[in-house]
Short mmCIF file of C-alpha atoms in Angstrom, two decimals:
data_model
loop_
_atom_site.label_atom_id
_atom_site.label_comp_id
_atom_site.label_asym_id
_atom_site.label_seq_id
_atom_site.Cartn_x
_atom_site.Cartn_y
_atom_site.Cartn_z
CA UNK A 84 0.00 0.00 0.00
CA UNK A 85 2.69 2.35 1.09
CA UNK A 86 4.24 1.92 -2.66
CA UNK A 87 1.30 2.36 -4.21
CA UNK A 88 0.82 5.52 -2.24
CA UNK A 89 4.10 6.98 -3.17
CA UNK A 90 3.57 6.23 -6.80
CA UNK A 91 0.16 8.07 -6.68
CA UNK A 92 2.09 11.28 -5.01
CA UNK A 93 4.57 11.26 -7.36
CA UNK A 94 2.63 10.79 -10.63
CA UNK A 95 0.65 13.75 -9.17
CA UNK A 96 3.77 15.44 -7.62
CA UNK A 97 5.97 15.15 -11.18
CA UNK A 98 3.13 16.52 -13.82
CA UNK A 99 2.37 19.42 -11.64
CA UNK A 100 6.04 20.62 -11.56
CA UNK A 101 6.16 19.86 -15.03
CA UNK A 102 3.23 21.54 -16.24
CA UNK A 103 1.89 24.10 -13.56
CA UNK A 104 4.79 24.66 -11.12
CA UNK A 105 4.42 27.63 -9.00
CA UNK A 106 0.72 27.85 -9.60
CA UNK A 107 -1.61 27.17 -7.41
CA UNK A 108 -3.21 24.01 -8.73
CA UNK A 109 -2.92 21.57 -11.85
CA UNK A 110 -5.55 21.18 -14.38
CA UNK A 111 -4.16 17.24 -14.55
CA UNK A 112 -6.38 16.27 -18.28
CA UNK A 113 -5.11 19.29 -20.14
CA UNK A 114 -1.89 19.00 -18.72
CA UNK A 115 -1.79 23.43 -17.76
CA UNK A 116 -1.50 25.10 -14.38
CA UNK A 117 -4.32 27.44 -12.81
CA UNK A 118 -4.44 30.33 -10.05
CA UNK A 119 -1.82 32.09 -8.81
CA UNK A 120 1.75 31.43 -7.60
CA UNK A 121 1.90 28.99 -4.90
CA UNK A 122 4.80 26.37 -4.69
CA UNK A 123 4.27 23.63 -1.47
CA UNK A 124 8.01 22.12 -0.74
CA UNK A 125 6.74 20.00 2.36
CA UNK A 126 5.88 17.27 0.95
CA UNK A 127 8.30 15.29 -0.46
CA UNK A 128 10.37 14.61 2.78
CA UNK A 129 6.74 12.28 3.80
CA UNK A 130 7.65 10.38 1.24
CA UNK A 131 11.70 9.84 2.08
CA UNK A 132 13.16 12.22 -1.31
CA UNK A 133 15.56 14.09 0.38
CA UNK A 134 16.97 15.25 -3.56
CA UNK A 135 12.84 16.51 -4.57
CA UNK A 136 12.77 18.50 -1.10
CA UNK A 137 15.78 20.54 -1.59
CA UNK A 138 15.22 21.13 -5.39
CA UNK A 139 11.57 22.06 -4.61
CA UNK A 140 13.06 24.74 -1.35
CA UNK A 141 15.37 25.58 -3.95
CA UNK A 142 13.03 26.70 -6.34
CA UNK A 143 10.29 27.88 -3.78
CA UNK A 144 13.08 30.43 -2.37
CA UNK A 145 14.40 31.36 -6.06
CA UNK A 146 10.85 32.01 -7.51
CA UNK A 147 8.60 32.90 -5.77
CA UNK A 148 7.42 36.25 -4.70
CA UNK A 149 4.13 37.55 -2.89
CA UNK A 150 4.85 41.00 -3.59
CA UNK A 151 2.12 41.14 -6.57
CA UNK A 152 -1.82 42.62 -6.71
CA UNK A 153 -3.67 39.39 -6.16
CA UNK A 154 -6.57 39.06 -4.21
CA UNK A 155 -6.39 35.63 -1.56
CA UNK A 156 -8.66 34.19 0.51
CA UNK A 157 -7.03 34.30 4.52
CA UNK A 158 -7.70 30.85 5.55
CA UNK A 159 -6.10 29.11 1.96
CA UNK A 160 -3.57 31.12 1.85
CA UNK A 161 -2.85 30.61 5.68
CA UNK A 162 -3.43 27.06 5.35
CA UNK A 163 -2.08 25.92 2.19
CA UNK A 164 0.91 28.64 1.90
CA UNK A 165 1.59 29.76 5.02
CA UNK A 166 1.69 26.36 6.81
CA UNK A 167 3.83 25.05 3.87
CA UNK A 168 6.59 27.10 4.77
CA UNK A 169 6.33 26.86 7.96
CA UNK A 170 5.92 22.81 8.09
CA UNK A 171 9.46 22.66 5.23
CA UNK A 172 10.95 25.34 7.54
CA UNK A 173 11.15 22.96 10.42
CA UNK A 174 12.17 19.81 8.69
CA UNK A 175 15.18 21.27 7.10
CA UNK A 176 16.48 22.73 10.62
CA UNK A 177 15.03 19.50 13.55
CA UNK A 178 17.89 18.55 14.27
CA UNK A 179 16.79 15.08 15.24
CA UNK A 180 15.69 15.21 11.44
CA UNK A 181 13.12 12.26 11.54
CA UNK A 182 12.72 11.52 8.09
CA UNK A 183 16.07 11.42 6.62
CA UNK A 184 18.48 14.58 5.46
CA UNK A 185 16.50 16.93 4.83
CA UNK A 186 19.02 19.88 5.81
CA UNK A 187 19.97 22.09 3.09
CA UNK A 188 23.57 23.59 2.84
CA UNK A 189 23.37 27.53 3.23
CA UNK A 190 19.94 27.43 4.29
CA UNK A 191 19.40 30.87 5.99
CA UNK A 192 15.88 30.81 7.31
CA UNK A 193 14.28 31.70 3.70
CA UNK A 194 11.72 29.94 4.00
CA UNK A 195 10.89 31.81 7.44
CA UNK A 196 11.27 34.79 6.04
CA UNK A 197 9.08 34.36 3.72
CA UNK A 198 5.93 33.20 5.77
CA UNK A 199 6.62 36.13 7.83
CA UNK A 200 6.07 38.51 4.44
CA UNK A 201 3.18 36.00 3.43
CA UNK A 202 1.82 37.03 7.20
CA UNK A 203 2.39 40.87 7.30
CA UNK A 204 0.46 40.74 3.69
CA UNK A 205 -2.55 39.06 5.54
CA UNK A 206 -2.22 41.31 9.08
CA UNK A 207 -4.70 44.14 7.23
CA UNK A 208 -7.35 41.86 6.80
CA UNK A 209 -7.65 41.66 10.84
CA UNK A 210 -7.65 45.22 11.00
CA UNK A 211 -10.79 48.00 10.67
CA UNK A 212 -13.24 45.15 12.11
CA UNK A 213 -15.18 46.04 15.04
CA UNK A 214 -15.33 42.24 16.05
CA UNK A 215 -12.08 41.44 15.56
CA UNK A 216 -13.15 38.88 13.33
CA UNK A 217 -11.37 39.08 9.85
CA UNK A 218 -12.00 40.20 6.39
CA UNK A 219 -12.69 36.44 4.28
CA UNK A 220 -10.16 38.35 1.34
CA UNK A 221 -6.86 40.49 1.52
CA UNK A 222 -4.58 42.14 -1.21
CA UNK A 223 -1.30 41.21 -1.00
CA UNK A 224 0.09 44.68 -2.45
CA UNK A 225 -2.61 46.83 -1.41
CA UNK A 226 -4.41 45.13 1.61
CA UNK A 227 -8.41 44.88 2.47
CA UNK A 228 -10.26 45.50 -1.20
CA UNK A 229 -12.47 48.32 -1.07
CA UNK A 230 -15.49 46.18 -2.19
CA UNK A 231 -14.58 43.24 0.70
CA UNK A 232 -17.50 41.09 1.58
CA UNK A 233 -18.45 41.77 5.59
CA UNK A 234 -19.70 38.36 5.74
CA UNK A 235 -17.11 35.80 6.60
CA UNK A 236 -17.57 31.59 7.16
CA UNK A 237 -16.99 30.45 11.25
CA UNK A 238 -14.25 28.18 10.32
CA UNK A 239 -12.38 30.38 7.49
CA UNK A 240 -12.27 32.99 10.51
CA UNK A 241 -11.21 30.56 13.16
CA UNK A 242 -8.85 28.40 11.82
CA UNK A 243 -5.54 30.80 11.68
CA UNK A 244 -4.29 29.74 15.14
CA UNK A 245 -2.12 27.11 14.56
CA UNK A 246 -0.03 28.62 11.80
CA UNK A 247 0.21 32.18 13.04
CA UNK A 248 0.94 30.92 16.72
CA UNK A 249 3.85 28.90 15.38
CA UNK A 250 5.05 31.67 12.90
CA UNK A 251 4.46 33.91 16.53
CA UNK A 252 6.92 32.02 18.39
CA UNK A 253 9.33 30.86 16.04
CA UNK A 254 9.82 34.34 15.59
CA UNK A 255 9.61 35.99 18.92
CA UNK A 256 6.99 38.42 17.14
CA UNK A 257 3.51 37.72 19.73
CA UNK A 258 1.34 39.56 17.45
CA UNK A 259 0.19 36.92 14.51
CA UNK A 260 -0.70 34.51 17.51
CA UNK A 261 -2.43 37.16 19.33
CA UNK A 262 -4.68 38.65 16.00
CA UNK A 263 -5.30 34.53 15.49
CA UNK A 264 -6.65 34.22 19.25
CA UNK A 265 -8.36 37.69 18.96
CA UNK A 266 -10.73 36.14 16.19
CA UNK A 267 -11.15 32.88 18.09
CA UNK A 268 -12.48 34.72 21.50
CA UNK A 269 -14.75 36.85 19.22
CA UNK A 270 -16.57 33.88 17.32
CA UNK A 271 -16.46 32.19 20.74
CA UNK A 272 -18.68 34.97 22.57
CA UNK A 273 -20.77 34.98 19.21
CA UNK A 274 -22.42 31.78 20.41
CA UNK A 275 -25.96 30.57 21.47
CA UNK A 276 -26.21 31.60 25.12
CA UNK A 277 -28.63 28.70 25.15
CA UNK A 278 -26.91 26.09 23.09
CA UNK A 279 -23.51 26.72 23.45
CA UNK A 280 -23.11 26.22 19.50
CA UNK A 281 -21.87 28.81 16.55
CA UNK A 282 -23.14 29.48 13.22
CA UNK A 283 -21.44 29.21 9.59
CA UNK A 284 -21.79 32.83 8.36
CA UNK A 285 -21.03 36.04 10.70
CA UNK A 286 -20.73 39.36 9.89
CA UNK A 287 -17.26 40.59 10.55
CA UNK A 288 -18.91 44.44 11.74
CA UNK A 289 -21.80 43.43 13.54
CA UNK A 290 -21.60 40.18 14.95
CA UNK A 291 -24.58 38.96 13.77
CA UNK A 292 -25.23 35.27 12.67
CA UNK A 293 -25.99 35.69 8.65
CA UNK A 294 -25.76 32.21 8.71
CA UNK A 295 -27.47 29.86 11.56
CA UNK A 296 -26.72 26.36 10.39
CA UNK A 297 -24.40 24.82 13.04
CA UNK A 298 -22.50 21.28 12.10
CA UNK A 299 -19.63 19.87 11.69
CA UNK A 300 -18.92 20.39 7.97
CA UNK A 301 -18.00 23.16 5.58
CA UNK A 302 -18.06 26.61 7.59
CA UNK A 303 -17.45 25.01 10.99
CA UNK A 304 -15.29 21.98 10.85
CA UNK A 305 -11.96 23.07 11.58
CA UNK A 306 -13.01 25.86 13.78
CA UNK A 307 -13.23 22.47 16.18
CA UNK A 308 -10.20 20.76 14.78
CA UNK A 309 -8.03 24.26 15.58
CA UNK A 310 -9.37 24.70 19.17
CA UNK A 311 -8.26 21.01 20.13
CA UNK A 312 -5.14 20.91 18.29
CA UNK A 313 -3.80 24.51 18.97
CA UNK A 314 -4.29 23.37 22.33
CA UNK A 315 -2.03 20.25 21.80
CA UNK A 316 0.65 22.56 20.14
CA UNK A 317 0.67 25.18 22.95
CA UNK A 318 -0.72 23.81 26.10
CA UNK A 319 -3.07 26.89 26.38
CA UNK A 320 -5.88 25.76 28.53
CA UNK A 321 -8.38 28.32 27.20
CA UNK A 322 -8.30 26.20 23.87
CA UNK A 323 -9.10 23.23 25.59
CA UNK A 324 -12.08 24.76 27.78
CA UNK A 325 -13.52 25.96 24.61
CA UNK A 326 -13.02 22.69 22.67
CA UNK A 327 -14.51 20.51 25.64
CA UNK A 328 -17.63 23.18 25.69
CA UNK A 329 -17.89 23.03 22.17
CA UNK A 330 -17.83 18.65 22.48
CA UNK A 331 -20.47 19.24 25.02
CA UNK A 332 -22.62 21.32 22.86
CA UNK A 333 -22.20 18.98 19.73
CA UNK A 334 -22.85 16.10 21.94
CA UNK A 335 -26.04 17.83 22.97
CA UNK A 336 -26.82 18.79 19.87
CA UNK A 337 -26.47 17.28 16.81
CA UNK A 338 -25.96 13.87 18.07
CA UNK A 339 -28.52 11.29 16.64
CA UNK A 340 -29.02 7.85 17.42
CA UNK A 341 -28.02 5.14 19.98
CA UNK A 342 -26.27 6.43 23.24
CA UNK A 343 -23.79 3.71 22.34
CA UNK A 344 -21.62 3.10 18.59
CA UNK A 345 -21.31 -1.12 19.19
CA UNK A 346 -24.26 -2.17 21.57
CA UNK A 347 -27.50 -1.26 22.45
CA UNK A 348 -30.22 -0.47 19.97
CA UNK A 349 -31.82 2.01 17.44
CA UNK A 350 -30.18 3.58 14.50
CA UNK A 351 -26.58 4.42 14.20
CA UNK A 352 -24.99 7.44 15.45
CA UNK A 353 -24.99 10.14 13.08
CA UNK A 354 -24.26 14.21 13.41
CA UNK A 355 -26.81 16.20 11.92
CA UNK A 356 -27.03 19.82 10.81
CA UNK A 357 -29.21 21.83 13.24
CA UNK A 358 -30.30 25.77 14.18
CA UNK A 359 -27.80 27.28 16.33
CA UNK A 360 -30.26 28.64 18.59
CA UNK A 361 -32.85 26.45 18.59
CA UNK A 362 -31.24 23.17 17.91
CA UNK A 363 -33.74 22.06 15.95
CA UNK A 364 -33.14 20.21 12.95
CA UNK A 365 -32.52 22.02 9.90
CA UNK A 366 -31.74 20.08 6.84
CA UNK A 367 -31.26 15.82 6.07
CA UNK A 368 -27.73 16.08 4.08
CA UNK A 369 -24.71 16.03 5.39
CA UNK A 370 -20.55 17.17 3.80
CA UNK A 371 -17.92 15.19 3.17
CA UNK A 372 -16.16 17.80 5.12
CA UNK A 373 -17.36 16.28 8.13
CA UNK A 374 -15.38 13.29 7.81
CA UNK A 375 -13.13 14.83 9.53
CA UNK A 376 -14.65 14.24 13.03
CA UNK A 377 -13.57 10.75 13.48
CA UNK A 378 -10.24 11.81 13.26
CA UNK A 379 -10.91 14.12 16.44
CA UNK A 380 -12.53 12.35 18.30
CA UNK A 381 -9.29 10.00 17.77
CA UNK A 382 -7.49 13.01 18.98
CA UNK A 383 -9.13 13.19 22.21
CA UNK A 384 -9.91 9.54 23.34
CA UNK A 385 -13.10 9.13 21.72
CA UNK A 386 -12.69 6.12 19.86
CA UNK A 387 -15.92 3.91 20.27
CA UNK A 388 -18.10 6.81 18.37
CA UNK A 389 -14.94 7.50 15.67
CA UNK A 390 -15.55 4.13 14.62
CA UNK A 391 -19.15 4.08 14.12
CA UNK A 392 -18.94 7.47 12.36
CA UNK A 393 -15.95 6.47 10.33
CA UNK A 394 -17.86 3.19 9.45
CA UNK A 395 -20.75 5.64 7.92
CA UNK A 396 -18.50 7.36 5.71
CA UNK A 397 -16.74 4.46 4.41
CA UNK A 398 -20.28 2.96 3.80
CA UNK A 399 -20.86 6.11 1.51
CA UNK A 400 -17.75 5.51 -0.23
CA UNK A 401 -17.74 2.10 -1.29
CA UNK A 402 -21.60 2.39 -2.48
CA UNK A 403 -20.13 5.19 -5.04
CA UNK A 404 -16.34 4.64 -4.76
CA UNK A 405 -15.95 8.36 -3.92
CA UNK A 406 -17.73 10.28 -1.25
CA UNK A 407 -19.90 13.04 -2.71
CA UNK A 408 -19.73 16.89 -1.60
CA UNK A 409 -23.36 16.59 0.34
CA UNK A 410 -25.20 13.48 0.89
CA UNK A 411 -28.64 13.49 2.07
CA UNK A 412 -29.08 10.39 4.89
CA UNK A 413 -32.93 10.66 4.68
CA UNK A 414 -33.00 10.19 1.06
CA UNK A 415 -30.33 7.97 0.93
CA UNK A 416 -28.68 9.80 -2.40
CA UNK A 417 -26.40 12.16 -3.26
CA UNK A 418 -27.32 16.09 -3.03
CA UNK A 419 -24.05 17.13 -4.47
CA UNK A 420 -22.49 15.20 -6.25
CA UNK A 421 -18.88 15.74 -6.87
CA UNK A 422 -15.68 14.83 -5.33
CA UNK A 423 -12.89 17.02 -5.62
CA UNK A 424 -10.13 14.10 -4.25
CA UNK A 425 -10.87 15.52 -0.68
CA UNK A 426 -8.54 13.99 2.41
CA UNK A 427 -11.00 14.15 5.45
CA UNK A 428 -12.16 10.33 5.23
CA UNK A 429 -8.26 9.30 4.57
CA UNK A 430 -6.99 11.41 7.44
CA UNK A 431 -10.22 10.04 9.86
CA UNK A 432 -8.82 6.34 8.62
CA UNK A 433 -4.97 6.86 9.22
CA UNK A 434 -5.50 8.07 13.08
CA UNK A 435 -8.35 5.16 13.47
CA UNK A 436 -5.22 2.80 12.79
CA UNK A 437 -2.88 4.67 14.58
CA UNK A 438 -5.59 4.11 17.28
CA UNK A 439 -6.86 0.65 17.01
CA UNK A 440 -3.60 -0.70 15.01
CA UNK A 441 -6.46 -2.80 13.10
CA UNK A 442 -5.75 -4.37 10.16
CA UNK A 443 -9.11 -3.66 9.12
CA UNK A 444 -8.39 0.67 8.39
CA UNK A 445 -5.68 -0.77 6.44
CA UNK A 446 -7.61 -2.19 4.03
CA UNK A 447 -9.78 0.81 4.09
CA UNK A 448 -7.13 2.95 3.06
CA UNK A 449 -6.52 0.11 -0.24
CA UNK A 450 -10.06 0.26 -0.82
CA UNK A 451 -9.90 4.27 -0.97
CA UNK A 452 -6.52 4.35 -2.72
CA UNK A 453 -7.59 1.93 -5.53
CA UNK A 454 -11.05 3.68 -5.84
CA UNK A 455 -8.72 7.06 -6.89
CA UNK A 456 -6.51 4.93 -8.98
CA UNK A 457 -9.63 3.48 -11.04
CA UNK A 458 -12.09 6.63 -11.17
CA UNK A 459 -9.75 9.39 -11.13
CA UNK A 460 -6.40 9.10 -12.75
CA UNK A 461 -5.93 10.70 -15.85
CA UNK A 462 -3.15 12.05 -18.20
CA UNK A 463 -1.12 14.41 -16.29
CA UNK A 464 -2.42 13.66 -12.79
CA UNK A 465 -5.70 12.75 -10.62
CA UNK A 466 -9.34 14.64 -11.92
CA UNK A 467 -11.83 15.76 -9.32
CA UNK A 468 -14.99 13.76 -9.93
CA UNK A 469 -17.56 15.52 -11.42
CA UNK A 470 -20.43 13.23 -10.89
CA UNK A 471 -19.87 10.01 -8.06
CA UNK A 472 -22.40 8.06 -10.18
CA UNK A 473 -21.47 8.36 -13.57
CA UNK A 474 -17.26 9.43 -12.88
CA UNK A 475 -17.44 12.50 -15.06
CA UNK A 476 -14.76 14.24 -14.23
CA UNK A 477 -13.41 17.89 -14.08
CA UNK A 478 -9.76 19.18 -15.48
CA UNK A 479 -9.17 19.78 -11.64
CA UNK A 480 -6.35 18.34 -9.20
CA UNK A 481 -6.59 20.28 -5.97
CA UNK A 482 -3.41 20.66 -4.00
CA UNK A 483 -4.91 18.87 -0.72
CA UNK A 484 -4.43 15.80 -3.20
CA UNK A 485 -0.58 15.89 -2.95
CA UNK A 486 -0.38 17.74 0.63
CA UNK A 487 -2.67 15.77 2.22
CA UNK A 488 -4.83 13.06 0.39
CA UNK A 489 -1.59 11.32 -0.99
CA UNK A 490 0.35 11.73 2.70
CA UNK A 491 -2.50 10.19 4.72
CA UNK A 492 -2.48 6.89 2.28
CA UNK A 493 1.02 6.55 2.79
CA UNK A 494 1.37 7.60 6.33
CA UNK A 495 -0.77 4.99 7.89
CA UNK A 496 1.82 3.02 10.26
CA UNK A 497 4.10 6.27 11.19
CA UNK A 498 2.79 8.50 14.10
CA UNK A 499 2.93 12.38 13.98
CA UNK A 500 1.04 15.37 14.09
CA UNK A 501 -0.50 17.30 10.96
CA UNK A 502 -2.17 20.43 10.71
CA UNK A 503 -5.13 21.15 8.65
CA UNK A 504 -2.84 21.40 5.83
CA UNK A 505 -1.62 17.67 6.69
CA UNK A 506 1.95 19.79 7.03
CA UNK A 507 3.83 18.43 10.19
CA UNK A 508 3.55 21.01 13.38
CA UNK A 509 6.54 20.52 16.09
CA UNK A 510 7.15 23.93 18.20
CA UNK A 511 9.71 23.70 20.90
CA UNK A 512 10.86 20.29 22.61
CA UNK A 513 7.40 18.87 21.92
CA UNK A 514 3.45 19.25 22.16
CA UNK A 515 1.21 18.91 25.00
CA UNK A 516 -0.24 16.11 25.21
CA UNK A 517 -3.76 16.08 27.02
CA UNK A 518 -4.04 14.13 29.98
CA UNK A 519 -6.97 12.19 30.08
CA UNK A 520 -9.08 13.80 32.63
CA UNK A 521 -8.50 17.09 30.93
CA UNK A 522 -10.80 15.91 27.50
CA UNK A 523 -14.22 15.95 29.08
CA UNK A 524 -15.42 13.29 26.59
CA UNK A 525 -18.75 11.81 26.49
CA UNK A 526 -20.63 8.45 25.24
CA UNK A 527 -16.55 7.11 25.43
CA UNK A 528 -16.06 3.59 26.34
CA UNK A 529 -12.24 3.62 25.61
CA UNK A 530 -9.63 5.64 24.55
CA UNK A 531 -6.62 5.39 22.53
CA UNK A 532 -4.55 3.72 25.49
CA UNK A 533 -7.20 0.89 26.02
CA UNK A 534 -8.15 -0.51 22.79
CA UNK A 535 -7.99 -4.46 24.35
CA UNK A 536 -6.33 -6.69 21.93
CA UNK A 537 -9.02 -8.65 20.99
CA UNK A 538 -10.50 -5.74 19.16
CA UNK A 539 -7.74 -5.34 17.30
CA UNK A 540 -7.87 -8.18 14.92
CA UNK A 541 -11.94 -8.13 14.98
CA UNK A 542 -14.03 -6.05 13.16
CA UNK A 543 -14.10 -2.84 14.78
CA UNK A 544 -17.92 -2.91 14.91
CA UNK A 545 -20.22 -6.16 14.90
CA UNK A 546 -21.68 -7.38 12.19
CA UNK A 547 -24.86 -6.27 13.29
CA UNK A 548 -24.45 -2.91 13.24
CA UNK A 549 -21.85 -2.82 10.22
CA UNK A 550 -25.02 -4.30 8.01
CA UNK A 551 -27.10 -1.42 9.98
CA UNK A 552 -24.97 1.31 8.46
CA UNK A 553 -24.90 -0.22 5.16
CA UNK A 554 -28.73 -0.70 4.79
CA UNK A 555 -28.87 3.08 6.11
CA UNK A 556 -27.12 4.14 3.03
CA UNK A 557 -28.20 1.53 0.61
CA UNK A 558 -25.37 -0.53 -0.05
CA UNK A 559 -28.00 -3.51 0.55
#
């Protein structure tokens, strides 16, 4: 699996420096690149090429330049570019240097340097907001457009903190960290004083909730994913208090189903999309963003209800071989129905093995990896699906294909830590590591220390209730 994984990154990896290197993205069927300048060195040392790493620092450092008049969007740009540099800045100088020599001779902190520009570029979008809260879109020559949308997405607002708080102390410099956790508080006192849950949309001036959906895909999910691992990276206990309030609130929530994921009965436990205020129900579909959540509830012990949420998603994907953008569980049937190579269900199965060490999320992760081989692989690269049914596809490869869809497939028996943009985060001598008691976690029958053996070469649900989730979806 793990060379099969490495031969999908670098098919992908070697036709987009061939034919769209340093822009953004690679349209993979006609063989061109689209968007603007990007170039992502920090992945090739996953994969053990010490040689592509330094070329592609090399050529990051010699080429490219954010001093030009394009609009970004904060979060991608944080994300994508931003953590880039940051996760190849601290391979080339760990000096335990855990995958190999990655060092470069000469290296002078370039790539540092440049994250820091990237950062002071994005500071004015955090600026002229009475919330605090920051503008969606910044100008990297000439700062906040004049005709910026006010209206801004929970999760592209509150998912800065890891990035910025590393760039903050690797450099001494407090103040991308402390803009970060000024936009964090201020979406955390925007919530329901009688839920405890956010919305998905907030205006940036006012405060007000433009958007009242609360879940746990696109607009919220790493909002929660942030708050649990910024807390991880930094050991601030504010994270955690608002990450275990937030559990509570989901929990309380949006939870459907049995109390328990392997025993009891009634149907399986599912997270739906409800009214912030009210909690009421709002809609039947669900996002493939949200698969995700099994992954974090990895993260904090919860590993009973990861693997009965997991186990839905996986059910999705082998009825279509892809998991489609929004999938509506009443209906049992796509809403949306593209897939563009997403890494949320592949990152959710790499930390369930990590977890369980069960041979079964293995053969998940060959059942995913073959699925892109088959339906998505095309001349220069891997096409987003257009259509899950019929495997239409679009002239689309996303760069969370190579940064993060690729790494998770060929991760699956090392252990480290990823941020959102699957880069690896180390700051200082290590993370903190939560103790137990500190992750207030509910309907939990184990954690990640006390999987007992016997469940590790079992199915990690019964039958039962694996045949459950697949009627619930229509696989039989």
């Amino acid at each position: 699996m793990r060379d099969l994984a490495r031969g999908m990154f670098v098919f992908g990896y070697d036709n987009y420096m061939a034919h769209a290197f340093p822009q953004d993205e690679l349209n993979p069927i006609h063989c061109r690149g689209r968007g603007p300048d990007r170039g992502d060195p920090s992945s090739d040392h996953i994969m053990g090429n010490s040689s592509e790493f330094q070329k592609a620092v090399k050529l990051v450092i010699n080429t490219v330049s954010f001093d030009k008049d394009s609009t970004v969007q904060v979060f991608e740009a944080t994300i994508r570019v931003l953590g880039s540099l940051l996760s190849a800045h601290r391979i080339i100088t760990d000096s335990k240097q855990p995958f190999g020599d990655m060092t470069i001779k000469d290296y002078d902190n370039e790539l540092l340097h440049m994250a820091h520009d990237l950062a002071v570029r994005l500071l004015p979008a955090f600026e002229n907001t009475k919330t605090g809260i920051p503008y969606p879109r910044v100008n990297l020559k000439t700062g906040v457009p004049p005709d910026s949308n006010n209206e801004t997405c929970t999760a592209g607002a509150g998912s800065l903190l890891v990035e910025f708080g590393i760039l903050s102390r690797l450099l001494g410099d407090s103040t991308f960290e402390w803009v970060a956790r000024r936009a964090v508080k201020a979406l955390w006192s925007l919530r329901s004083s009688d839920t405890g849950l956010l919305g998905n949309v907030v205006n940036i001036q006012t405060g007000h909730w433009v958007g009242k959906q609360s879940g746990l895909g696109a607009g919220l999910d790493s909002f929660y994913e942030y708050l649990l691992k910024s807390y991880i990276l930094f050991g601030e206990k504010e994270d955690l208090e608002m990450f275990n309030a937030a559990y509570q609130s989901i929990q309380n929530y949006l939870r459907r189903g049995r109390e328990a994921c392997n025993e009891g009965e009634g149907d399986p436990p599912l997270y739906v999309n409800v009214n912030m205020f009210s909690g009421q129900l709002m809609n039947t579909w669900i996002d493939s963003l949200q698969a995700f959540f099994p992954g974090l509830q990895v993260l904090i012990g919860d590993v009973e209800d990861a693997i009965c949420l997991h186990a839905f998603y996986y059910a999705i994907w082998k009825r279509y071989g892809a998991l489609p953008e929004r999938y509506n569980w009443q209906l049992q049937a796509p809403d949306v129905l593209f897939y563009p190579l997403r890494p949320e269900l592949v990152e959710s199965t790499y930390l369930l093995y990590q977890a369980t060490k069960n041979p079964f999320y293995l053969h998940v992760g060959m059942d995913i990896l073959q699925s892109l081989e088959k339906y998505t692989k095309v001349k220069c690269g891997y096409a987003t699906l257009h259509q899950v049914i019929d495997k239409s596809k679009e002239d689309r490869m996303e760069s969370f294909f190579l940064s993060e869809t690729c790494k998770y497939l060929y991760l699956s028996p090392w252990k480290e830590f990823f941020s959102e943009e699957g880069g690896p985060d180390q700051v200082g001598k290590s993370g903190h590591r939560p103790k137990p008691q500190e992750l207030k976690v509910i309907n939990s029958s184990s954690n990640c220390n006390r999987v007992p053996d016997e469940r590790r070469y079992a199915l990690p649900l019964k039958s039962i209730y694996m045949r459950q989730i697949d009627q619930m979806v229509g696989l039989i």
